[in-house]
Short mmCIF file of C-alpha atoms and ligand atoms in Angstrom, two decimals:
data_model
loop_
_atom_site.label_atom_id
_atom_site.label_comp_id
_atom_site.label_asym_id
_atom_site.label_seq_id
_atom_site.Cartn_x
_atom_site.Cartn_y
_atom_site.Cartn_z
CA UNK Z 1 -28.18 24.32 28.41
CA UNK Z 2 -26.44 26.53 25.77
CA UNK Z 3 -27.90 25.73 22.29
CA UNK Z 4 -25.15 23.78 20.02
CA UNK Z 5 -24.08 26.49 17.07
CA UNK Z 6 -24.86 25.49 13.60
CA UNK Z 7 -22.27 23.30 11.44
CA UNK Z 8 -22.53 24.40 7.68
CA UNK Z 9 -21.75 22.34 4.94
CA UNK Z 10 -20.91 23.84 1.71
CA UNK Z 11 -21.47 21.56 -1.28
CA UNK Z 12 -20.31 21.96 -4.89
CA UNK Z 13 -23.48 21.77 -7.19
CA UNK Z 14 -24.09 18.64 -9.39
CA UNK Z 15 -22.88 15.14 -9.02
CA UNK Z 16 -20.74 15.55 -6.15
CA UNK Z 17 -23.60 16.88 -4.14
CA UNK Z 18 -25.94 14.06 -4.73
CA UNK Z 19 -23.20 11.72 -3.78
CA UNK Z 20 -22.22 13.34 -0.58
CA UNK Z 21 -26.20 13.66 0.34
CA UNK Z 22 -26.60 10.03 -0.14
CA UNK Z 23 -23.45 9.24 1.94
CA UNK Z 24 -24.52 11.83 4.70
CA UNK Z 25 -27.98 10.13 4.80
CA UNK Z 26 -26.39 6.75 5.44
CA UNK Z 27 -25.26 8.06 8.69
CA UNK Z 28 -28.40 9.68 9.52
CA UNK Z 29 -28.18 13.43 8.30
CA UNK Z 30 -30.97 14.38 5.89
CA UNK Z 31 -32.30 17.53 4.35
CA UNK Z 32 -35.20 16.88 2.66
CA UNK Z 33 -35.88 20.33 1.43
CA UNK Z 34 -32.47 20.07 -0.56
CA UNK Z 35 -33.71 17.25 -2.58
CA UNK Z 36 -36.29 19.49 -3.92
CA UNK Z 37 -34.70 20.39 -7.63
CA UNK Z 38 -37.04 22.94 -8.81
CA UNK Z 39 -36.32 25.05 -5.67
CA UNK Z 40 -34.41 28.03 -6.19
CA UNK Z 41 -33.54 28.05 -2.57
CA UNK Z 42 -30.23 28.57 -1.63
CA UNK Z 43 -29.76 27.52 1.97
CA UNK Z 44 -31.38 24.45 3.71
CA UNK Z 45 -31.59 23.91 7.53
CA UNK Z 46 -31.95 20.78 9.68
CA UNK Z 47 -32.85 22.41 12.92
CA UNK Z 48 -32.90 19.21 14.84
CA UNK Z 49 -29.37 18.12 14.13
CA UNK Z 50 -28.06 21.89 14.03
CA UNK Z 51 -26.68 21.85 10.64
CA UNK Z 52 -27.09 23.88 7.60
CA UNK Z 53 -26.20 23.25 4.01
CA UNK Z 54 -25.66 25.43 0.74
CA UNK Z 55 -24.90 24.50 -2.65
CA UNK Z 56 -22.47 26.61 -4.88
CA UNK Z 57 -20.12 26.43 -7.70
CA UNK Z 58 -17.19 24.00 -7.23
CA UNK Z 59 -14.47 26.54 -7.34
CA UNK Z 60 -16.08 28.51 -4.63
CA UNK Z 61 -16.46 25.81 -1.94
CA UNK Z 62 -12.82 26.02 -0.74
CA UNK Z 63 -13.26 29.90 -0.42
CA UNK Z 64 -16.23 29.73 1.60
CA UNK Z 65 -14.44 27.13 3.77
CA UNK Z 66 -11.42 29.03 4.30
CA UNK Z 67 -13.24 32.06 5.33
CA UNK Z 68 -15.47 30.19 7.66
CA UNK Z 69 -18.64 31.07 5.72
CA UNK Z 70 -19.05 27.32 5.91
CA UNK Z 71 -17.34 24.62 8.30
CA UNK Z 72 -17.09 21.85 5.99
CA UNK Z 73 -16.98 21.38 2.19
CA UNK Z 74 -17.17 18.73 -0.39
CA UNK Z 75 -15.17 19.39 -3.42
CA UNK Z 76 -13.23 17.65 -5.85
CA UNK Z 77 -9.33 17.31 -5.34
CA UNK Z 78 -8.90 19.29 -8.84
CA UNK Z 79 -10.52 22.25 -7.41
CA UNK Z 80 -8.58 22.07 -3.90
CA UNK Z 81 -5.22 21.96 -6.09
CA UNK Z 82 -6.32 24.75 -8.23
CA UNK Z 83 -7.39 27.28 -5.54
CA UNK Z 84 -4.86 26.40 -3.05
CA UNK Z 85 -6.64 27.73 0.04
CA UNK Z 86 -5.81 27.62 3.81
CA UNK Z 87 -8.02 24.62 4.65
CA UNK Z 88 -7.72 20.97 6.01
CA UNK Z 89 -8.34 18.29 3.61
CA UNK Z 90 -9.59 15.72 5.91
CA UNK Z 91 -10.99 12.99 3.97
CA UNK Z 92 -10.75 11.31 0.33
CA UNK Z 93 -14.68 10.35 -0.02
CA UNK Z 94 -13.69 7.78 -2.46
CA UNK Z 95 -16.42 9.02 -5.17
CA UNK Z 96 -16.22 11.50 -8.07
CA UNK Z 97 -12.88 9.65 -9.30
CA UNK Z 98 -11.50 10.85 -12.53
CA UNK Z 99 -8.07 11.97 -13.83
CA UNK Z 100 -6.38 15.14 -14.83
CA UNK Z 101 -4.84 14.65 -18.21
CA UNK Z 102 -3.08 16.26 -20.98
CA UNK Z 103 -5.23 15.27 -24.04
CA UNK Z 104 -5.11 16.44 -27.79
CA UNK Z 105 -5.02 14.89 -31.29
CA UNK Z 106 -2.49 11.75 -31.46
CA UNK Z 107 0.13 14.03 -33.53
CA UNK Z 108 0.35 16.11 -30.49
CA UNK Z 109 2.48 13.78 -28.59
CA UNK Z 110 5.33 14.52 -30.83
CA UNK Z 111 5.33 18.19 -29.63
CA UNK Z 112 5.10 17.20 -25.82
CA UNK Z 113 7.96 14.75 -26.42
CA UNK Z 114 10.08 17.65 -27.69
CA UNK Z 115 9.07 19.93 -24.96
CA UNK Z 116 7.95 22.32 -27.85
CA UNK Z 117 6.46 25.76 -27.07
CA UNK Z 118 2.76 24.58 -27.08
CA UNK Z 119 -0.45 26.12 -26.40
CA UNK Z 120 -2.48 24.46 -23.29
CA UNK Z 121 -6.06 25.50 -22.92
CA UNK Z 122 -7.57 24.67 -19.40
CA UNK Z 123 -9.75 25.62 -16.66
CA UNK Z 124 -7.06 24.79 -14.43
CA UNK Z 125 -4.18 27.22 -15.31
CA UNK Z 126 -2.41 26.77 -11.63
CA UNK Z 127 -2.50 22.81 -11.95
CA UNK Z 128 -1.39 23.19 -15.74
CA UNK Z 129 1.49 25.32 -14.86
CA UNK Z 130 2.66 23.39 -11.90
CA UNK Z 131 2.83 20.39 -14.23
CA UNK Z 132 4.56 22.02 -17.07
CA UNK Z 133 6.80 24.42 -15.18
CA UNK Z 134 7.85 22.60 -12.24
CA UNK Z 135 7.38 18.89 -13.19
CA UNK Z 136 8.25 18.68 -16.97
CA UNK Z 137 10.42 21.90 -17.12
CA UNK Z 138 8.48 22.79 -20.20
CA UNK Z 139 7.60 26.22 -21.27
CA UNK Z 140 4.19 26.40 -22.43
CA UNK Z 141 1.56 29.12 -23.19
CA UNK Z 142 -1.43 28.58 -20.90
CA UNK Z 143 -4.94 29.62 -22.32
CA UNK Z 144 -7.37 29.75 -19.52
CA UNK Z 145 -11.35 28.74 -20.67
CA UNK Z 146 -14.25 28.26 -18.86
CA UNK Z 147 -15.91 24.76 -20.03
CA UNK Z 148 -16.03 22.76 -23.40
CA UNK Z 149 -12.27 22.61 -23.11
CA UNK Z 150 -12.10 20.14 -25.61
CA UNK Z 151 -13.00 22.90 -28.38
CA UNK Z 152 -9.37 23.93 -27.92
CA UNK Z 153 -7.71 21.59 -30.28
CA UNK Z 154 -10.58 21.40 -32.49
CA UNK Z 155 -10.81 24.87 -33.26
CA UNK Z 156 -7.39 25.37 -33.37
CA UNK Z 157 -6.99 27.56 -30.26
CA UNK Z 158 -4.45 25.27 -28.52
CA UNK Z 159 -2.12 21.99 -29.34
CA UNK Z 160 -3.44 20.32 -26.06
CA UNK Z 161 -5.74 20.74 -23.24
CA UNK Z 162 -5.35 19.77 -19.48
CA UNK Z 163 -8.64 18.46 -18.52
CA UNK Z 164 -10.89 16.17 -16.39
CA UNK Z 165 -11.17 12.81 -18.01
CA UNK Z 166 -13.95 10.47 -16.52
CA UNK Z 167 -15.06 8.09 -18.80
CA UNK Z 168 -13.22 9.27 -21.96
CA UNK Z 169 -16.09 9.79 -24.37
CA UNK Z 170 -16.12 13.52 -24.61
CA UNK Z 171 -12.46 12.98 -26.03
CA UNK Z 172 -13.48 9.84 -28.05
CA UNK Z 173 -16.66 11.97 -29.49
CA UNK Z 174 -14.19 14.61 -30.44
CA UNK Z 175 -11.30 12.76 -31.88
CA UNK Z 176 -9.21 13.31 -29.00
CA UNK Z 177 -6.90 11.41 -26.67
CA UNK Z 178 -4.96 11.25 -23.20
CA UNK Z 179 -1.38 11.98 -24.16
CA UNK Z 180 -0.33 12.64 -20.33
CA UNK Z 181 -1.74 11.68 -16.84
CA UNK Z 182 -1.29 14.62 -14.44
CA UNK Z 183 -2.70 12.94 -11.42
CA UNK Z 184 -5.92 10.93 -10.22
CA UNK Z 185 -8.96 12.60 -8.60
CA UNK Z 186 -11.41 12.43 -6.41
CA UNK Z 187 -13.97 14.15 -4.09
CA UNK Z 188 -12.72 15.20 -0.71
CA UNK Z 189 -14.15 16.50 2.51
CA UNK Z 190 -12.30 19.97 3.42
CA UNK Z 191 -12.75 21.82 6.87
CA UNK Z 192 -12.15 25.34 7.92
CA UNK Z 193 -8.90 25.46 10.44
CA UNK Z 194 -10.71 27.46 13.12
CA UNK Z 195 -13.85 25.05 13.08
CA UNK Z 196 -11.73 22.24 13.43
CA UNK Z 197 -10.32 23.54 16.63
CA UNK Z 198 -13.65 24.71 18.04
CA UNK Z 199 -15.64 22.00 16.86
CA UNK Z 200 -13.37 19.11 17.19
CA UNK Z 201 -15.39 16.39 18.78
CA UNK Z 202 -18.59 17.02 16.20
CA UNK Z 203 -16.22 17.21 13.35
CA UNK Z 204 -14.10 14.05 14.31
CA UNK Z 205 -17.13 12.19 15.13
CA UNK Z 206 -18.82 12.82 11.37
CA UNK Z 207 -15.38 12.19 9.90
CA UNK Z 208 -15.05 9.02 11.77
CA UNK Z 209 -18.82 7.92 10.91
CA UNK Z 210 -18.27 8.58 7.09
CA UNK Z 211 -14.89 7.01 7.38
CA UNK Z 212 -16.69 3.67 8.28
CA UNK Z 213 -18.80 3.43 5.32
CA UNK Z 214 -16.19 3.76 2.86
C1 PRP K 301 -15.93 17.63 -17.58
C2 PRP K 301 -14.46 17.68 -18.06
C3 PRP K 301 -14.54 16.87 -19.60
C4 PRP K 301 -15.86 15.99 -19.23
C5 PRP K 301 -14.92 14.60 -19.28
O1 PRP K 301 -16.73 18.48 -18.47
O2 PRP K 301 -14.13 18.96 -18.71
O3 PRP K 301 -15.48 17.73 -20.67
O4 PRP K 301 -16.45 16.44 -18.16
O5 PRP K 301 -15.89 13.59 -18.91
P1 PRP K 301 -15.88 12.24 -19.81
O6 PRP K 301 -14.53 11.76 -19.72
O7 PRP K 301 -16.70 11.25 -18.90
O8 PRP K 301 -16.46 12.35 -20.87
P2 PRP K 301 -18.20 19.10 -17.80
O9 PRP K 301 -19.41 18.22 -18.15
O10 PRP K 301 -18.05 19.23 -16.22
O11 PRP K 301 -18.52 20.40 -18.43
P3 PRP K 301 -17.58 21.61 -19.13
O12 PRP K 301 -17.12 21.05 -20.27
O13 PRP K 301 -18.44 22.87 -19.34
O14 PRP K 301 -16.50 21.89 -18.25
#
């Protein structure tokens, strides 16, 4: 009999990866090697189930899946929206829940209300553009940052930020607040479009088993 080909999973490093591994474990998919936090290994194999796993930076997950370097990926819906890749989004995994928000000091609310030409710092320029230009019809200046976005209004780089709010503690501890909500977010499973046709049964069965747990 011909050996089944490997199905490859790309997981975003960090919280989402651990949650995903927990979920996979509950349907009998394990990858012991991957739990070793001290390992610098990048790719892990479960020979028996013909599965491979690798960890990558969140924003790169849709890229690996679009090009077929991974058949399946798990990533936040923020990244899916921002990257806008040709992939199938097949399942809302229900964890990693948070919100994309416009945040700033209390007095910035006035600038938003009057559609002023404001500066917006964000790690998500495409989401910010879509929100301000297409939904709010407000012209703003978008400044791309790569992390610690909350610094924007504190050091005077920007009037507001567009960023993820989970518990809200980063905002509180820095004297900022949510001014507008852009959209709710959660972890999603994504699939390569060709893999979905070629491995329909295996992928459908996997989705079905996970869905039963949600
Ligand atoms: C994210 C996000 C906020 C924070 C929100 O940052 O950009 O800063 O988490 O979480 P909270 O509402 O629970 O405080 P992350 O920790 O990913 O790091 P970063 O600032 O480098 O992007």
